[in-house]
Amino acid sequence: SAWVATPRGLGALRAGATVTEAWRAIDPGLPAPDSLEPCDHIAVPGAPGAVLAMIVDGRVARIEVRDSVVATDRGARVGDSEARVLQLYGERATVEPHKYTDGHYLVVTPDAAADSAYRLIFETDGERVLQYRVGLLPPVAWVEGCS
């Protein structure tokens, strides 16, 4: 399903794409694929708002959204309440404790078995969404990103 691959407004960029596919989708402005580290974060040129792509071993492992400009397929955004996100995603969402703060991770699992390698994760301060990411397991769940 579309939610596991691309937040709204990012065109053809999707988690799981090869670097070459990603470059075709959003070129110009990306660094040369051979200039990237095995795990690297890059700002997505031309994206509305603050959007990063995490590249792991030649693939877009996850897409990170850090402001309210880019919404999910169901309209969830940075700044939304935990209650709104849980209402939008229902039983597909679980609440997990944040590793470092009093906040939470709201982890959304896809409906379709074919999408079982993907997750949508909202990071909160315990009340509101601070950022969210969508992508492939396990990188989408890495708390420290490439660190």
PDB file of C-alpha atoms in Angstrom:
ATOM      1  CA  SER A   1       0.000   0.000   0.000  1.00  0.00           C
ATOM      2  CA  ALA A   2       1.096   3.567  -0.624  1.00  0.00           C
ATOM      3  CA  TRP A   3       1.490   4.648   3.010  1.00  0.00           C
ATOM      4  CA  VAL A   4       4.447   2.365   3.593  1.00  0.00           C
ATOM      5  CA  ALA A   5       6.455   3.850   0.784  1.00  0.00           C
ATOM      6  CA  THR A   6       5.926   7.589   0.536  1.00  0.00           C
ATOM      7  CA  PRO A   7       4.480  10.377   2.688  1.00  0.00           C
ATOM      8  CA  ARG A   8       2.230  12.754   0.700  1.00  0.00           C
ATOM      9  CA  GLY A   9       3.919  15.305  -1.521  1.00  0.00           C
ATOM     10  CA  LEU A  10       7.173  13.441  -2.129  1.00  0.00           C
ATOM     11  CA  GLY A  11       6.330  12.208  -5.605  1.00  0.00           C
ATOM     12  CA  ALA A  12       8.105   9.046  -6.676  1.00  0.00           C
ATOM     13  CA  LEU A  13      10.557   8.896  -3.764  1.00  0.00           C
ATOM     14  CA  ARG A  14       9.804   5.790  -1.711  1.00  0.00           C
ATOM     15  CA  ALA A  15      11.355   3.654   0.973  1.00  0.00           C
ATOM     16  CA  GLY A  16      12.848   0.534  -0.544  1.00  0.00           C
ATOM     17  CA  ALA A  17      13.933   2.245  -3.773  1.00  0.00           C
ATOM     18  CA  THR A  18      17.501   1.835  -4.924  1.00  0.00           C
ATOM     19  CA  VAL A  19      19.660   4.940  -4.850  1.00  0.00           C
ATOM     20  CA  THR A  20      19.527   5.045  -8.648  1.00  0.00           C
ATOM     21  CA  GLU A  21      15.691   4.937  -8.608  1.00  0.00           C
ATOM     22  CA  ALA A  22      15.610   7.656  -5.959  1.00  0.00           C
ATOM     23  CA  TRP A  23      17.955   9.843  -7.965  1.00  0.00           C
ATOM     24  CA  ARG A  24      15.728   9.475 -11.023  1.00  0.00           C
ATOM     25  CA  ALA A  25      12.662  10.367  -8.931  1.00  0.00           C
ATOM     26  CA  ILE A  26      14.013  13.579  -7.386  1.00  0.00           C
ATOM     27  CA  ASP A  27      17.099  14.581  -9.379  1.00  0.00           C
ATOM     28  CA  PRO A  28      18.643  17.164  -9.639  1.00  0.00           C
ATOM     29  CA  GLY A  29      20.269  18.084  -6.379  1.00  0.00           C
ATOM     30  CA  LEU A  30      21.213  14.806  -4.749  1.00  0.00           C
ATOM     31  CA  PRO A  31      24.825  13.899  -4.044  1.00  0.00           C
ATOM     32  CA  ALA A  32      26.433  11.358  -6.341  1.00  0.00           C
ATOM     33  CA  PRO A  33      25.566   7.809  -5.202  1.00  0.00           C
ATOM     34  CA  ASP A  34      29.243   6.857  -4.963  1.00  0.00           C
ATOM     35  CA  SER A  35      29.846   9.747  -2.526  1.00  0.00           C
ATOM     36  CA  LEU A  36      27.539   8.272   0.132  1.00  0.00           C
ATOM     37  CA  GLU A  37      28.604   6.299   3.184  1.00  0.00           C
ATOM     38  CA  PRO A  38      27.191   2.753   3.695  1.00  0.00           C
ATOM     39  CA  CYS A  39      24.637   4.446   5.971  1.00  0.00           C
ATOM     40  CA  ASP A  40      23.964   8.118   5.284  1.00  0.00           C
ATOM     41  CA  HIS A  41      21.296  10.789   5.755  1.00  0.00           C
ATOM     42  CA  ILE A  42      20.609  13.281   2.995  1.00  0.00           C
ATOM     43  CA  ALA A  43      18.217  16.195   2.808  1.00  0.00           C
ATOM     44  CA  VAL A  44      15.700  15.628   0.036  1.00  0.00           C
ATOM     45  CA  PRO A  45      16.028  18.544  -2.408  1.00  0.00           C
ATOM     46  CA  GLY A  46      12.766  20.077  -3.496  1.00  0.00           C
ATOM     47  CA  ALA A  47      10.781  18.309  -0.783  1.00  0.00           C
ATOM     48  CA  PRO A  48       8.195  20.399   0.977  1.00  0.00           C
ATOM     49  CA  GLY A  49       9.427  20.935   4.534  1.00  0.00           C
ATOM     50  CA  ALA A  50      12.214  19.178   6.396  1.00  0.00           C
ATOM     51  CA  VAL A  51      12.570  15.706   4.871  1.00  0.00           C
ATOM     52  CA  LEU A  52      15.574  13.396   5.050  1.00  0.00           C
ATOM     53  CA  ALA A  53      16.255  10.099   3.327  1.00  0.00           C
ATOM     54  CA  MET A  54      18.327   7.481   5.114  1.00  0.00           C
ATOM     55  CA  ILE A  55      20.338   5.497   2.588  1.00  0.00           C
ATOM     56  CA  VAL A  56      21.583   2.074   3.736  1.00  0.00           C
ATOM     57  CA  ASP A  57      23.614  -0.156   1.454  1.00  0.00           C
ATOM     58  CA  GLY A  58      22.409   1.506  -1.731  1.00  0.00           C
ATOM     59  CA  ARG A  59      18.688   1.722  -0.867  1.00  0.00           C
ATOM     60  CA  VAL A  60      16.377   4.307   0.618  1.00  0.00           C
ATOM     61  CA  ALA A  61      15.860   2.574   3.948  1.00  0.00           C
ATOM     62  CA  ARG A  62      13.598   5.215   5.424  1.00  0.00           C
ATOM     63  CA  ILE A  63      12.159   8.678   4.889  1.00  0.00           C
ATOM     64  CA  GLU A  64      12.121  11.029   7.876  1.00  0.00           C
ATOM     65  CA  VAL A  65       9.690  13.945   8.195  1.00  0.00           C
ATOM     66  CA  ARG A  66      10.563  16.621  10.749  1.00  0.00           C
ATOM     67  CA  ASP A  67       7.909  19.318  10.315  1.00  0.00           C
ATOM     68  CA  SER A  68       4.175  19.638   9.744  1.00  0.00           C
ATOM     69  CA  VAL A  69       4.292  20.351   5.992  1.00  0.00           C
ATOM     70  CA  VAL A  70       4.297  16.685   4.894  1.00  0.00           C
ATOM     71  CA  ALA A  71       1.384  14.475   5.962  1.00  0.00           C
ATOM     72  CA  THR A  72       0.929  10.710   5.906  1.00  0.00           C
ATOM     73  CA  ASP A  73      -1.655   8.973   3.741  1.00  0.00           C
ATOM     74  CA  ARG A  74      -4.252   9.482   6.475  1.00  0.00           C
ATOM     75  CA  GLY A  75      -3.322  13.091   7.166  1.00  0.00           C
ATOM     76  CA  ALA A  76      -1.192  12.653  10.313  1.00  0.00           C
ATOM     77  CA  ARG A  77       1.446  15.361  10.759  1.00  0.00           C
ATOM     78  CA  VAL A  78       4.187  16.535  13.072  1.00  0.00           C
ATOM     79  CA  GLY A  79       2.414  18.445  15.855  1.00  0.00           C
ATOM     80  CA  ASP A  80      -0.629  16.160  15.961  1.00  0.00           C
ATOM     81  CA  SER A  81      -1.678  14.669  19.288  1.00  0.00           C
ATOM     82  CA  GLU A  82      -0.950  11.046  20.087  1.00  0.00           C
ATOM     83  CA  ALA A  83      -4.713  10.550  20.398  1.00  0.00           C
ATOM     84  CA  ARG A  84      -5.293  11.766  16.822  1.00  0.00           C
ATOM     85  CA  VAL A  85      -2.637   9.436  15.388  1.00  0.00           C
ATOM     86  CA  LEU A  86      -4.031   6.497  17.351  1.00  0.00           C
ATOM     87  CA  GLN A  87      -7.539   7.340  16.118  1.00  0.00           C
ATOM     88  CA  LEU A  88      -6.347   7.581  12.490  1.00  0.00           C
ATOM     89  CA  TYR A  89      -4.513   4.234  12.542  1.00  0.00           C
ATOM     90  CA  GLY A  90      -6.628   2.296  15.039  1.00  0.00           C
ATOM     91  CA  GLU A  91      -5.587  -1.213  15.972  1.00  0.00           C
ATOM     92  CA  ARG A  92      -2.666  -1.087  13.514  1.00  0.00           C
ATOM     93  CA  ALA A  93      -0.879   1.315  15.912  1.00  0.00           C
ATOM     94  CA  THR A  94       0.899   0.287  19.099  1.00  0.00           C
ATOM     95  CA  VAL A  95       2.436   2.546  21.743  1.00  0.00           C
ATOM     96  CA  GLU A  96       6.001   1.831  22.842  1.00  0.00           C
ATOM     97  CA  PRO A  97       8.114   3.732  25.388  1.00  0.00           C
ATOM     98  CA  HIS A  98      10.689   6.182  24.005  1.00  0.00           C
ATOM     99  CA  LYS A  99      14.262   5.031  24.533  1.00  0.00           C
ATOM    100  CA  TYR A 100      15.538   8.355  25.913  1.00  0.00           C
ATOM    101  CA  THR A 101      12.610  10.564  26.991  1.00  0.00           C
ATOM    102  CA  ASP A 102       9.153  10.363  28.564  1.00  0.00           C
ATOM    103  CA  GLY A 103       7.705  10.261  25.051  1.00  0.00           C
ATOM    104  CA  HIS A 104       6.545   7.346  22.940  1.00  0.00           C
ATOM    105  CA  TYR A 105       6.911   5.629  19.609  1.00  0.00           C
ATOM    106  CA  LEU A 106       3.586   5.047  17.888  1.00  0.00           C
ATOM    107  CA  VAL A 107       4.357   2.128  15.596  1.00  0.00           C
ATOM    108  CA  VAL A 108       1.968   1.471  12.712  1.00  0.00           C
ATOM    109  CA  THR A 109       2.002  -1.948  11.058  1.00  0.00           C
ATOM    110  CA  PRO A 110       0.643  -2.287   7.502  1.00  0.00           C
ATOM    111  CA  ASP A 111      -2.508  -4.253   6.713  1.00  0.00           C
ATOM    112  CA  ALA A 112      -1.139  -6.100   3.693  1.00  0.00           C
ATOM    113  CA  ALA A 113       1.142  -9.095   4.253  1.00  0.00           C
ATOM    114  CA  ALA A 114       3.169  -7.990   1.215  1.00  0.00           C
ATOM    115  CA  ASP A 115       4.097  -4.813   3.157  1.00  0.00           C
ATOM    116  CA  SER A 116       5.173  -6.582   6.361  1.00  0.00           C
ATOM    117  CA  ALA A 117       8.790  -5.385   5.987  1.00  0.00           C
ATOM    118  CA  TYR A 118       7.649  -1.742   6.439  1.00  0.00           C
ATOM    119  CA  ARG A 119       6.654   0.383   9.427  1.00  0.00           C
ATOM    120  CA  LEU A 120       5.457   3.917  10.038  1.00  0.00           C
ATOM    121  CA  ILE A 121       6.836   5.269  13.327  1.00  0.00           C
ATOM    122  CA  PHE A 122       5.741   8.484  15.020  1.00  0.00           C
ATOM    123  CA  GLU A 123       8.096   9.818  17.700  1.00  0.00           C
ATOM    124  CA  THR A 124       6.325  11.857  20.411  1.00  0.00           C
ATOM    125  CA  ASP A 125       7.044  13.831  23.556  1.00  0.00           C
ATOM    126  CA  GLY A 126       4.247  11.919  25.300  1.00  0.00           C
ATOM    127  CA  GLU A 127       1.561  14.246  23.934  1.00  0.00           C
ATOM    128  CA  ARG A 128       2.439  15.461  20.421  1.00  0.00           C
ATOM    129  CA  VAL A 129       4.263  14.077  17.383  1.00  0.00           C
ATOM    130  CA  LEU A 130       7.806  15.489  17.103  1.00  0.00           C
ATOM    131  CA  GLN A 131       8.726  13.692  13.871  1.00  0.00           C
ATOM    132  CA  TYR A 132       7.838  10.556  11.969  1.00  0.00           C
ATOM    133  CA  ARG A 133       9.536   8.106   9.667  1.00  0.00           C
ATOM    134  CA  VAL A 134       8.442   5.445   7.224  1.00  0.00           C
ATOM    135  CA  GLY A 135      10.580   2.656   5.843  1.00  0.00           C
ATOM    136  CA  LEU A 136      11.964  -0.817   5.906  1.00  0.00           C
ATOM    137  CA  LEU A 137      12.772  -2.927   8.944  1.00  0.00           C
ATOM    138  CA  PRO A 138      15.170  -2.880  10.667  1.00  0.00           C
ATOM    139  CA  PRO A 139      16.501   0.625   9.706  1.00  0.00           C
ATOM    140  CA  VAL A 140      13.145   2.360  10.219  1.00  0.00           C
ATOM    141  CA  ALA A 141      13.304   1.314  13.876  1.00  0.00           C
ATOM    142  CA  TRP A 142      16.901   2.425  14.510  1.00  0.00           C
ATOM    143  CA  VAL A 143      16.562   5.096  17.186  1.00  0.00           C
ATOM    144  CA  GLU A 144      19.939   6.690  16.503  1.00  0.00           C
ATOM    145  CA  GLY A 145      19.672   6.551  12.721  1.00  0.00           C
ATOM    146  CA  CYS A 146      23.080   5.847  11.219  1.00  0.00           C
ATOM    147  CA  SER A 147      24.961   6.388  14.480  1.00  0.00           C
TER     148      SER A 147
END
